[in-house]
Amino acid sequence: MSKLVLFFVVILTMLNIISPISKAEAKEKVYQIATDITFAPFEFQDVNGDFVGIDMDLMAAIAKDQGFKYEMKPLGFNAAVQALESKQVDAVIAGMSITDERQMKFDFSEPYFDSGIIMAVDSDNDKVSSYKDLKGQKVAVKTGTEGASFAESIKDKYGFSIVTFDDSANMYEEVRTGNSVAVFDDYPVLAYGIKQGNGLKIVTDKEAGASYGFAVSKGQNTELLEMFNTGLANLKASGEYQEILDKYLETGSDEEAKSGFFGLLKESFPSLLSGLKMTLILTVVSLLIATVLGIIFGLLRIAKSKILRTIAGIYIDIFRGTPLIVQAFFIYFGIPAALDFRITAVAAGLITLSLNAGAYMAEIVRGGIQSVDKGQMEAARSLGLPYGKAMRKVVLPQAIQLMIPAFINQFVITLKDTSILSIIGINELTQSGKIIIARNLESFQMWLIVGIMYFIVIMILTKVSNRLERRIKNGQA
């Protein structure tokens, strides 16, 4: 009887999942909406850790007007678009231009902002004032933006090359340091950055650009798109839409006073501490899983069965032979898209780090075991110990002492590798730094603070690990 009840519960759950969502049900659903949060004044994080900007305020006002719930997923622009393609999120709002190519994959709302393109150079540069002056020079753009598309369309005519970045702050820093001579960007974003003190100046008139839209996957979440359009129309009619624009494009863009290194540290410390906490959680949990995987596959690598050795070899070769960033994208975007399911960024990050570190751990285990003199195993077997018990009681204890330095090194490598997971939107220490830079454009000081935090944590862990190693070697642990 209990199995029959369970069967019907499963069937009803599946029917509920696959049935179309009515407007009433839509308002009970919590929509997952991806954004950039490094694209001020449309989306960024303020000093209190809240998501603000034109897009954020519009989304909140429309959701309130229409009565639906949503959760904002802070990803980079590229990751946000890929998350929508793989159906990891329900929608994207990130200053996303409506183009013919994108309309083949996504359904867009009515335009909520008309953009345009301008060019800027370093504030001290008096040699570049038009496109003709770009010949033989490098120009910085941000991936997926109208500025990047415009630069691509004129680069052959004016003879310049393009350098691409994933966020605005690094793009501006590229020009300030002189590595690139100019930048193309959406005019409200660039104008806002200049007023915030990014060290650039505008030297061209605005070029016509595309309009921004709220996007959902083709044929998906039509009820959400309908509510967005209705809410947008209501906001325009009430005047609230214009108030939101004025808040960021007029009165909200005055340059903030620079607080200096220690002022920036004090202001940013809560956000950085939260990012550091996530970094440590990712590192510790993934290494615990990786250690188990490493022992299993390390033992398989030296097993007598050729099939078991081949299985272990394939696993190790795949995860040691491909970049971690590719593995993260594949696990977070590729597999869910292929199998049509969702996975959180943190879960995908833990799986990626665990499998990657597990492959290296397996080789550490294999090397440690093979470093133990073969006579130890032969002596244990001659005393009547089974192979498994001889391995656990005699060989592995000696091998562990040989493995400790390599284990410590892998711990440090994994901790630093967590920074790569910022690409899929995990708010670890590096991502926290990026978000803060998007708000205040203090790249040098912010990265210095982040670097110091990594250094302190790694040094503490290294000292603790070295002490543990000495105790184990001295037989005190």
CSV table of C-alpha atoms in Angstrom, one decimal:
chain,number,residue,atom,x,y,z
A,1,MET,CA,0.0,0.0,0.0
A,2,SER,CA,2.8,2.4,0.9
A,3,LYS,CA,4.5,1.8,-2.5
A,4,LEU,CA,1.2,2.5,-4.3
A,5,VAL,CA,0.8,5.8,-2.4
A,6,LEU,CA,4.4,6.7,-3.2
A,7,PHE,CA,3.8,5.9,-6.9
A,8,PHE,CA,0.8,8.2,-7.1
A,9,VAL,CA,2.6,11.0,-5.3
A,10,VAL,CA,5.5,10.8,-7.9
A,11,ILE,CA,3.0,10.8,-10.8
A,12,LEU,CA,1.1,13.8,-9.4
A,13,THR,CA,4.4,15.6,-8.8
A,14,MET,CA,5.5,15.0,-12.4
A,15,LEU,CA,2.2,16.1,-13.8
A,16,ASN,CA,2.5,19.3,-11.8
A,17,ILE,CA,6.0,19.9,-13.1
A,18,ILE,CA,5.1,19.4,-16.8
A,19,SER,CA,1.7,21.1,-16.8
A,20,PRO,CA,1.5,24.6,-18.2
A,21,ILE,CA,1.8,27.5,-15.8
A,22,SER,CA,-1.3,29.7,-15.4
A,23,LYS,CA,-1.0,33.3,-14.6
A,24,ALA,CA,-2.3,32.6,-11.0
A,25,GLU,CA,0.3,29.8,-10.6
A,26,ALA,CA,3.0,32.1,-12.1
A,27,LYS,CA,2.6,34.5,-9.2
A,28,GLU,CA,3.3,31.7,-6.7
A,29,LYS,CA,6.4,30.6,-8.6
A,30,VAL,CA,9.8,32.2,-7.7
A,31,TYR,CA,11.4,33.0,-11.0
A,32,GLN,CA,15.2,32.8,-11.3
A,33,ILE,CA,16.4,35.9,-13.2
A,34,ALA,CA,20.1,36.3,-14.2
A,35,THR,CA,21.9,39.6,-14.3
A,36,ASP,CA,25.4,41.0,-14.7
A,37,ILE,CA,25.8,43.3,-11.6
A,38,THR,CA,29.0,44.8,-13.0
A,39,PHE,CA,27.1,47.0,-15.5
A,40,ALA,CA,26.5,50.3,-13.6
A,41,PRO,CA,24.2,52.2,-13.7
A,42,PHE,CA,21.9,49.3,-14.9
A,43,GLU,CA,23.0,46.7,-12.4
A,44,PHE,CA,25.6,46.9,-9.6
A,45,GLN,CA,25.8,46.3,-5.8
A,46,ASP,CA,25.8,49.2,-3.4
A,47,VAL,CA,27.8,49.5,-0.1
A,48,ASN,CA,25.0,47.7,1.8
A,49,GLY,CA,25.3,44.7,-0.5
A,50,ASP,CA,21.9,45.3,-2.2
A,51,PHE,CA,21.5,45.0,-6.0
A,52,VAL,CA,20.6,48.4,-7.4
A,53,GLY,CA,20.5,50.2,-10.8
A,54,ILE,CA,18.0,50.9,-13.5
A,55,ASP,CA,17.4,47.2,-14.3
A,56,MET,CA,17.2,46.2,-10.6
A,57,ASP,CA,14.8,48.9,-9.7
A,58,LEU,CA,12.7,48.3,-12.8
A,59,MET,CA,12.5,44.6,-12.0
A,60,ALA,CA,11.5,45.2,-8.4
A,61,ALA,CA,8.8,47.8,-9.5
A,62,ILE,CA,7.4,45.5,-12.2
A,63,ALA,CA,7.3,42.5,-9.9
A,64,LYS,CA,5.5,44.6,-7.3
A,65,ASP,CA,3.0,45.9,-9.8
A,66,GLN,CA,2.3,42.5,-11.2
A,67,GLY,CA,2.5,40.5,-8.0
A,68,PHE,CA,5.1,37.9,-8.8
A,69,LYS,CA,8.2,36.7,-7.0
A,70,TYR,CA,11.7,36.4,-8.3
A,71,GLU,CA,15.3,35.7,-7.2
A,72,MET,CA,18.1,37.6,-8.8
A,73,LYS,CA,21.1,35.4,-9.9
A,74,PRO,CA,24.3,37.6,-10.0
A,75,LEU,CA,26.3,36.3,-13.0
A,76,GLY,CA,28.5,37.9,-15.6
A,77,PHE,CA,26.9,38.8,-18.8
A,78,ASN,CA,28.2,35.8,-20.8
A,79,ALA,CA,27.3,33.4,-18.0
A,80,ALA,CA,23.9,34.9,-17.7
A,81,VAL,CA,23.2,34.4,-21.4
A,82,GLN,CA,24.5,30.8,-21.3
A,83,ALA,CA,22.4,30.1,-18.2
A,84,LEU,CA,19.3,31.2,-20.1
A,85,GLU,CA,20.3,29.1,-23.1
A,86,SER,CA,20.7,26.0,-20.8
A,87,LYS,CA,17.5,26.8,-19.0
A,88,GLN,CA,19.3,27.2,-15.7
A,89,VAL,CA,17.4,30.5,-15.2
A,90,ASP,CA,14.0,31.7,-16.3
A,91,ALA,CA,15.0,35.1,-17.7
A,92,VAL,CA,17.8,37.6,-18.1
A,93,ILE,CA,17.8,41.4,-17.4
A,94,ALA,CA,21.3,42.8,-17.9
A,95,GLY,CA,21.3,45.7,-20.3
A,96,MET,CA,20.8,43.1,-23.0
A,97,SER,CA,20.5,44.5,-26.6
A,98,ILE,CA,17.7,43.2,-28.8
A,99,THR,CA,19.4,41.9,-31.9
A,100,ASP,CA,18.2,39.7,-34.8
A,101,GLU,CA,20.6,37.0,-33.8
A,102,ARG,CA,19.4,36.9,-30.2
A,103,GLN,CA,15.8,36.9,-31.2
A,104,MET,CA,16.4,33.5,-32.9
A,105,LYS,CA,17.1,32.1,-29.4
A,106,PHE,CA,15.2,34.3,-27.0
A,107,ASP,CA,11.9,36.1,-26.7
A,108,PHE,CA,12.2,39.7,-25.7
A,109,SER,CA,10.0,42.1,-23.9
A,110,GLU,CA,9.1,45.5,-25.3
A,111,PRO,CA,12.2,47.7,-25.2
A,112,TYR,CA,12.7,49.4,-21.9
A,113,PHE,CA,15.7,51.6,-22.8
A,114,ASP,CA,17.2,52.9,-26.1
A,115,SER,CA,21.0,52.8,-26.0
A,116,GLY,CA,23.8,54.3,-28.1
A,117,ILE,CA,27.6,53.9,-28.5
A,118,ILE,CA,30.3,56.4,-27.6
A,119,MET,CA,34.1,56.3,-27.6
A,120,ALA,CA,36.3,57.4,-24.7
A,121,VAL,CA,40.0,57.8,-24.1
A,122,ASP,CA,42.3,58.5,-21.2
A,123,SER,CA,41.6,61.9,-19.7
A,124,ASP,CA,45.2,63.0,-20.4
A,125,ASN,CA,45.1,61.7,-24.1
A,126,ASP,CA,45.0,64.6,-26.5
A,127,LYS,CA,46.1,62.7,-29.6
A,128,VAL,CA,42.9,60.6,-30.2
A,129,SER,CA,39.7,62.5,-30.9
A,130,SER,CA,38.1,60.6,-33.8
A,131,TYR,CA,38.0,57.1,-35.3
A,132,LYS,CA,40.7,58.0,-37.8
A,133,ASP,CA,43.2,58.4,-34.9
A,134,LEU,CA,42.8,54.7,-34.0
A,135,LYS,CA,44.8,53.3,-36.9
A,136,GLY,CA,47.3,50.8,-35.7
A,137,GLN,CA,46.0,51.0,-32.1
A,138,LYS,CA,44.2,48.7,-29.7
A,139,VAL,CA,40.7,49.3,-28.6
A,140,ALA,CA,39.0,47.8,-25.5
A,141,VAL,CA,35.4,46.4,-25.5
A,142,LYS,CA,33.2,44.3,-23.3
A,143,THR,CA,32.0,40.9,-24.5
A,144,GLY,CA,28.4,40.8,-25.8
A,145,THR,CA,27.8,44.6,-25.7
A,146,GLU,CA,26.7,47.0,-28.4
A,147,GLY,CA,30.1,48.7,-28.1
A,148,ALA,CA,31.8,45.4,-29.0
A,149,SER,CA,29.5,45.0,-32.0
A,150,PHE,CA,30.1,48.5,-33.2
A,151,ALA,CA,33.9,48.3,-32.8
A,152,GLU,CA,33.9,45.0,-34.8
A,153,SER,CA,31.9,46.7,-37.6
A,154,ILE,CA,34.4,49.6,-38.1
A,155,LYS,CA,37.8,48.0,-37.1
A,156,ASP,CA,38.8,47.2,-40.7
A,157,LYS,CA,37.8,50.6,-42.0
A,158,TYR,CA,39.9,52.4,-39.4
A,159,GLY,CA,42.6,49.9,-39.0
A,160,PHE,CA,42.6,49.1,-35.3
A,161,SER,CA,42.5,45.8,-33.3
A,162,ILE,CA,40.1,44.8,-30.5
A,163,VAL,CA,40.9,43.6,-27.0
A,164,THR,CA,37.9,42.0,-25.2
A,165,PHE,CA,37.0,42.0,-21.5
A,166,ASP,CA,34.2,40.4,-19.4
A,167,ASP,CA,33.6,43.4,-17.2
A,168,SER,CA,33.6,47.2,-17.5
A,169,ALA,CA,36.1,48.0,-14.7
A,170,ASN,CA,38.9,46.0,-16.3
A,171,MET,CA,38.1,47.4,-19.7
A,172,TYR,CA,38.4,51.0,-18.4
A,173,GLU,CA,41.6,50.1,-16.5
A,174,GLU,CA,43.0,48.8,-19.8
A,175,VAL,CA,42.7,52.3,-21.3
A,176,ARG,CA,44.0,54.1,-18.2
A,177,THR,CA,47.1,52.0,-18.1
A,178,GLY,CA,47.8,52.8,-21.8
A,179,ASN,CA,47.6,49.2,-23.0
A,180,SER,CA,44.6,50.2,-25.2
A,181,VAL,CA,44.1,53.7,-26.6
A,182,ALA,CA,40.3,53.9,-26.5
A,183,VAL,CA,37.1,52.1,-25.4
A,184,PHE,CA,33.7,51.7,-27.0
A,185,ASP,CA,30.8,51.3,-24.6
A,186,ASP,CA,27.1,52.0,-24.2
A,187,TYR,CA,26.7,55.7,-23.5
A,188,PRO,CA,24.9,55.6,-20.2
A,189,VAL,CA,27.3,53.1,-18.8
A,190,LEU,CA,30.4,55.0,-19.9
A,191,ALA,CA,29.0,58.4,-18.9
A,192,TYR,CA,28.2,57.0,-15.4
A,193,GLY,CA,31.7,55.6,-15.1
A,194,ILE,CA,33.3,58.9,-16.0
A,195,LYS,CA,31.2,60.7,-13.4
A,196,GLN,CA,32.3,58.1,-10.9
A,197,GLY,CA,35.9,58.9,-11.7
A,198,ASN,CA,37.1,56.2,-14.0
A,199,GLY,CA,39.7,58.5,-15.5
A,200,LEU,CA,38.3,58.6,-19.1
A,201,LYS,CA,36.8,61.3,-21.3
A,202,ILE,CA,34.3,61.1,-24.1
A,203,VAL,CA,35.6,62.2,-27.5
A,204,THR,CA,32.9,61.3,-30.0
A,205,ASP,CA,29.2,61.9,-30.6
A,206,LYS,CA,26.8,59.1,-29.7
A,207,GLU,CA,26.2,56.5,-32.4
A,208,ALA,CA,22.8,55.0,-32.8
A,209,GLY,CA,22.5,51.7,-30.8
A,210,ALA,CA,20.0,49.0,-30.2
A,211,SER,CA,17.3,48.8,-27.5
A,212,TYR,CA,17.6,46.9,-24.2
A,213,GLY,CA,15.1,44.1,-23.5
A,214,PHE,CA,14.1,41.6,-20.9
A,215,ALA,CA,14.7,38.1,-22.3
A,216,VAL,CA,13.3,34.6,-21.8
A,217,SER,CA,14.0,31.4,-23.7
A,218,LYS,CA,12.2,30.9,-27.0
A,219,GLY,CA,8.7,29.8,-26.3
A,220,GLN,CA,9.3,29.6,-22.5
A,221,ASN,CA,7.9,31.6,-19.6
A,222,THR,CA,5.4,33.5,-21.8
A,223,GLU,CA,3.4,34.4,-18.7
A,224,LEU,CA,6.5,36.1,-17.2
A,225,LEU,CA,7.1,38.1,-20.4
A,226,GLU,CA,3.5,39.2,-20.5
A,227,MET,CA,3.7,40.4,-16.9
A,228,PHE,CA,6.9,42.3,-17.6
A,229,ASN,CA,5.4,44.1,-20.6
A,230,THR,CA,2.2,44.9,-18.7
A,231,GLY,CA,4.1,46.2,-15.6
A,232,LEU,CA,6.5,48.2,-17.8
A,233,ALA,CA,3.5,49.9,-19.5
A,234,ASN,CA,2.0,50.7,-16.1
A,235,LEU,CA,5.3,52.2,-14.8
A,236,LYS,CA,5.6,54.4,-17.9
A,237,ALA,CA,2.0,55.6,-17.5
A,238,SER,CA,2.4,56.4,-13.8
A,239,GLY,CA,5.7,58.2,-14.3
A,240,GLU,CA,7.6,55.8,-12.0
A,241,TYR,CA,9.7,54.6,-15.0
A,242,GLN,CA,11.1,58.0,-15.7
A,243,GLU,CA,11.8,58.5,-12.0
A,244,ILE,CA,13.9,55.4,-12.0
A,245,LEU,CA,15.9,56.6,-15.0
A,246,ASP,CA,16.4,60.1,-13.5
A,247,LYS,CA,17.6,58.5,-10.3
A,248,TYR,CA,20.7,57.0,-12.0
A,249,LEU,CA,21.2,59.0,-15.2
A,250,GLU,CA,20.8,62.5,-13.6
A,251,THR,CA,20.9,62.9,-9.9
A,252,GLY,CA,22.5,59.5,-9.0
A,253,SER,CA,25.7,59.8,-10.9
A,254,ASP,CA,27.7,62.3,-9.0
A,255,GLU,CA,31.3,61.3,-8.3
A,256,GLU,CA,31.7,59.7,-4.9
A,257,ALA,CA,34.5,60.9,-2.6
A,258,LYS,CA,37.5,58.6,-2.6
A,259,SER,CA,37.9,57.0,0.8
A,260,GLY,CA,41.5,55.8,0.4
A,261,PHE,CA,42.9,52.3,1.0
A,262,PHE,CA,41.8,51.9,4.6
A,263,GLY,CA,38.4,53.5,4.0
A,264,LEU,CA,37.9,51.1,1.0
A,265,LEU,CA,38.9,48.2,3.2
A,266,LYS,CA,36.5,49.2,6.0
A,267,GLU,CA,33.6,49.8,3.5
A,268,SER,CA,34.2,46.5,1.6
A,269,PHE,CA,35.2,44.2,4.4
A,270,PRO,CA,31.8,42.7,5.2
A,271,SER,CA,31.3,41.8,1.5
A,272,LEU,CA,34.9,40.4,1.2
A,273,LEU,CA,34.5,38.4,4.4
A,274,SER,CA,31.3,36.8,3.0
A,275,GLY,CA,33.2,36.0,-0.2
A,276,LEU,CA,36.1,34.5,1.8
A,277,LYS,CA,33.7,32.4,3.8
A,278,MET,CA,32.3,30.9,0.5
A,279,THR,CA,35.9,30.4,-0.7
A,280,LEU,CA,36.8,28.4,2.4
A,281,ILE,CA,33.6,26.3,2.3
A,282,LEU,CA,34.2,25.4,-1.4
A,283,THR,CA,37.8,24.5,-0.6
A,284,VAL,CA,37.2,22.4,2.5
A,285,VAL,CA,34.1,20.5,1.2
A,286,SER,CA,35.5,19.8,-2.3
A,287,LEU,CA,38.8,18.6,-0.8
A,288,LEU,CA,37.0,16.2,1.6
A,289,ILE,CA,35.2,14.7,-1.4
A,290,ALA,CA,38.4,14.8,-3.6
A,291,THR,CA,40.3,12.9,-0.9
A,292,VAL,CA,37.7,10.1,-1.0
A,293,LEU,CA,37.8,10.1,-4.8
A,294,GLY,CA,41.6,10.2,-4.8
A,295,ILE,CA,41.9,7.2,-2.6
A,296,ILE,CA,39.4,5.2,-4.6
A,297,PHE,CA,40.8,6.0,-8.0
A,298,GLY,CA,44.4,6.0,-6.8
A,299,LEU,CA,43.9,2.4,-5.6
A,300,LEU,CA,42.2,1.5,-8.9
A,301,ARG,CA,45.3,2.9,-10.7
A,302,ILE,CA,47.4,0.1,-9.2
A,303,ALA,CA,44.8,-2.6,-9.2
A,304,LYS,CA,45.5,-5.9,-10.9
A,305,SER,CA,42.5,-5.6,-13.1
A,306,LYS,CA,43.2,-3.9,-16.4
A,307,ILE,CA,39.6,-2.7,-16.7
A,308,LEU,CA,39.8,-1.0,-13.3
A,309,ARG,CA,43.1,0.7,-14.2
A,310,THR,CA,41.6,1.9,-17.5
A,311,ILE,CA,38.5,3.4,-15.8
A,312,ALA,CA,40.7,5.2,-13.3
A,313,GLY,CA,43.0,6.4,-16.1
A,314,ILE,CA,40.2,7.8,-18.2
A,315,TYR,CA,38.8,9.8,-15.2
A,316,ILE,CA,42.3,11.2,-14.3
A,317,ASP,CA,43.2,12.0,-17.9
A,318,ILE,CA,39.9,13.9,-18.5
A,319,PHE,CA,40.1,16.1,-15.4
A,320,ARG,CA,43.8,16.7,-15.6
A,321,GLY,CA,43.8,17.2,-19.3
A,322,THR,CA,41.1,19.9,-19.5
A,323,PRO,CA,41.0,23.4,-18.0
A,324,LEU,CA,39.0,23.9,-14.8
A,325,ILE,CA,37.0,26.7,-16.4
A,326,VAL,CA,35.9,24.4,-19.2
A,327,GLN,CA,34.9,21.8,-16.7
A,328,ALA,CA,32.9,24.4,-14.7
A,329,PHE,CA,31.0,25.6,-17.8
A,330,PHE,CA,30.3,22.0,-18.9
A,331,ILE,CA,29.0,20.9,-15.5
A,332,TYR,CA,26.9,24.1,-14.9
A,333,PHE,CA,25.7,24.7,-18.4
A,334,GLY,CA,26.4,21.8,-20.7
A,335,ILE,CA,25.1,18.7,-18.8
A,336,PRO,CA,21.9,20.4,-17.4
A,337,ALA,CA,21.1,21.6,-21.0
A,338,ALA,CA,21.6,18.2,-22.4
A,339,LEU,CA,19.6,16.4,-19.7
A,340,ASP,CA,17.1,19.2,-19.1
A,341,PHE,CA,17.5,19.8,-15.4
A,342,ARG,CA,18.7,22.6,-13.1
A,343,ILE,CA,21.6,22.7,-10.7
A,344,THR,CA,22.7,25.5,-8.5
A,345,ALA,CA,26.0,27.3,-9.2
A,346,VAL,CA,27.4,26.3,-5.8
A,347,ALA,CA,26.6,22.6,-6.4
A,348,ALA,CA,28.1,22.8,-9.8
A,349,GLY,CA,31.2,24.5,-8.4
A,350,LEU,CA,31.6,21.8,-5.7
A,351,ILE,CA,31.3,19.0,-8.2
A,352,THR,CA,33.8,20.7,-10.5
A,353,LEU,CA,36.4,21.3,-7.8
A,354,SER,CA,35.9,17.8,-6.3
A,355,LEU,CA,36.3,16.0,-9.6
A,356,ASN,CA,39.2,18.1,-10.6
A,357,ALA,CA,41.1,17.9,-7.3
A,358,GLY,CA,40.1,14.2,-7.1
A,359,ALA,CA,42.0,13.5,-10.3
A,360,TYR,CA,45.2,15.1,-8.9
A,361,MET,CA,44.7,13.4,-5.5
A,362,ALA,CA,44.4,10.0,-7.2
A,363,GLU,CA,47.9,10.5,-8.7
A,364,ILE,CA,49.2,11.6,-5.4
A,365,VAL,CA,47.8,8.5,-3.8
A,366,ARG,CA,49.2,6.3,-6.6
A,367,GLY,CA,52.6,7.9,-6.3
A,368,GLY,CA,52.7,7.6,-2.5
A,369,ILE,CA,51.8,3.9,-2.5
A,370,GLN,CA,54.3,3.1,-5.2
A,371,SER,CA,57.0,4.9,-3.3
A,372,VAL,CA,56.7,2.5,-0.4
A,373,ASP,CA,59.2,-0.3,-0.7
A,374,LYS,CA,57.6,-3.4,-2.2
A,375,GLY,CA,59.1,-5.5,0.5
A,376,GLN,CA,56.6,-4.0,3.0
A,377,MET,CA,53.7,-5.6,1.2
A,378,GLU,CA,55.6,-8.9,0.7
A,379,ALA,CA,56.4,-9.0,4.4
A,380,ALA,CA,52.8,-8.3,5.4
A,381,ARG,CA,51.5,-11.0,3.0
A,382,SER,CA,54.1,-13.5,4.3
A,383,LEU,CA,52.7,-13.0,7.8
A,384,GLY,CA,49.3,-14.1,6.5
A,385,LEU,CA,47.6,-10.7,6.1
A,386,PRO,CA,45.1,-10.4,3.2
A,387,TYR,CA,46.0,-7.9,0.5
A,388,GLY,CA,43.3,-5.4,1.6
A,389,LYS,CA,44.3,-5.5,5.2
A,390,ALA,CA,48.0,-5.3,4.4
A,391,MET,CA,47.3,-2.2,2.3
A,392,ARG,CA,45.3,-0.5,5.1
A,393,LYS,CA,47.6,-1.5,8.0
A,394,VAL,CA,51.1,-1.5,6.5
A,395,VAL,CA,51.4,0.3,3.2
A,396,LEU,CA,48.9,3.2,3.4
A,397,PRO,CA,50.2,4.5,6.8
A,398,GLN,CA,53.7,4.8,5.3
A,399,ALA,CA,52.4,6.2,2.1
A,400,ILE,CA,50.4,8.9,3.8
A,401,GLN,CA,53.6,10.4,5.3
A,402,LEU,CA,55.0,10.6,1.9
A,403,MET,CA,51.9,12.2,0.5
A,404,ILE,CA,51.5,15.0,3.0
A,405,PRO,CA,53.5,17.6,1.2
A,406,ALA,CA,51.6,16.9,-2.0
A,407,PHE,CA,48.3,17.0,-0.1
A,408,ILE,CA,49.2,20.4,1.3
A,409,ASN,CA,50.2,21.7,-2.1
A,410,GLN,CA,46.9,20.5,-3.6
A,411,PHE,CA,45.0,22.2,-0.7
A,412,VAL,CA,46.5,25.6,-1.6
A,413,ILE,CA,46.0,25.0,-5.4
A,414,THR,CA,42.3,24.2,-4.8
A,415,LEU,CA,41.8,27.3,-2.6
A,416,LYS,CA,43.2,29.5,-5.4
A,417,ASP,CA,41.2,27.6,-8.0
A,418,THR,CA,37.9,28.7,-6.4
A,419,SER,CA,38.5,32.1,-8.0
A,420,ILE,CA,37.8,30.6,-11.4
A,421,LEU,CA,34.3,29.7,-10.2
A,422,SER,CA,33.4,33.4,-10.2
A,423,ILE,CA,32.8,32.8,-14.0
A,424,ILE,CA,29.6,30.9,-13.1
A,425,GLY,CA,28.4,33.5,-10.6
A,426,ILE,CA,29.5,32.0,-7.3
A,427,ASN,CA,30.1,34.9,-4.9
A,428,GLU,CA,33.4,33.8,-3.6
A,429,LEU,CA,36.3,36.2,-2.7
A,430,THR,CA,37.3,37.1,-6.3
A,431,GLN,CA,33.7,37.7,-7.4
A,432,SER,CA,33.2,39.9,-4.3
A,433,GLY,CA,36.1,42.0,-5.4
A,434,LYS,CA,34.7,42.3,-9.0
A,435,ILE,CA,31.4,43.4,-7.7
A,436,ILE,CA,32.9,46.1,-5.5
A,437,ILE,CA,35.1,47.3,-8.3
A,438,ALA,CA,32.1,47.7,-10.5
A,439,ARG,CA,30.7,50.1,-8.0
A,440,ASN,CA,33.7,52.3,-7.2
A,441,LEU,CA,36.2,51.5,-10.0
A,442,GLU,CA,39.0,51.2,-7.6
A,443,SER,CA,40.7,48.3,-9.4
A,444,PHE,CA,44.3,48.6,-8.1
A,445,GLN,CA,43.4,49.0,-4.4
A,446,MET,CA,40.6,46.4,-4.5
A,447,TRP,CA,42.8,43.7,-6.1
A,448,LEU,CA,45.5,44.5,-3.6
A,449,ILE,CA,43.1,43.9,-0.7
A,450,VAL,CA,41.9,40.7,-2.3
A,451,GLY,CA,45.5,39.5,-2.9
A,452,ILE,CA,46.5,40.2,0.7
A,453,MET,CA,43.5,38.3,2.0
A,454,TYR,CA,44.3,35.3,-0.2
A,455,PHE,CA,48.0,35.5,1.0
A,456,ILE,CA,47.1,35.7,4.7
A,457,VAL,CA,44.7,32.7,4.5
A,458,ILE,CA,47.1,30.6,2.4
A,459,MET,CA,50.0,31.4,4.8
A,460,ILE,CA,48.0,30.4,7.9
A,461,LEU,CA,46.8,27.2,6.3
A,462,THR,CA,50.4,26.4,5.1
A,463,LYS,CA,51.8,26.9,8.6
A,464,VAL,CA,49.1,24.8,10.2
A,465,SER,CA,49.7,22.0,7.6
A,466,ASN,CA,53.4,22.1,8.1
A,467,ARG,CA,53.0,21.7,11.8
A,468,LEU,CA,50.6,18.8,11.3
A,469,GLU,CA,53.1,17.2,9.0
A,470,ARG,CA,55.9,17.5,11.6
A,471,ARG,CA,53.7,15.9,14.3
A,472,ILE,CA,52.7,13.0,12.0
A,473,LYS,CA,56.4,12.4,11.1
A,474,ASN,CA,57.4,12.5,14.8
A,475,GLY,CA,54.6,10.0,15.7
A,476,GLN,CA,52.7,12.5,17.9
A,477,ALA,CA,49.5,12.5,15.9
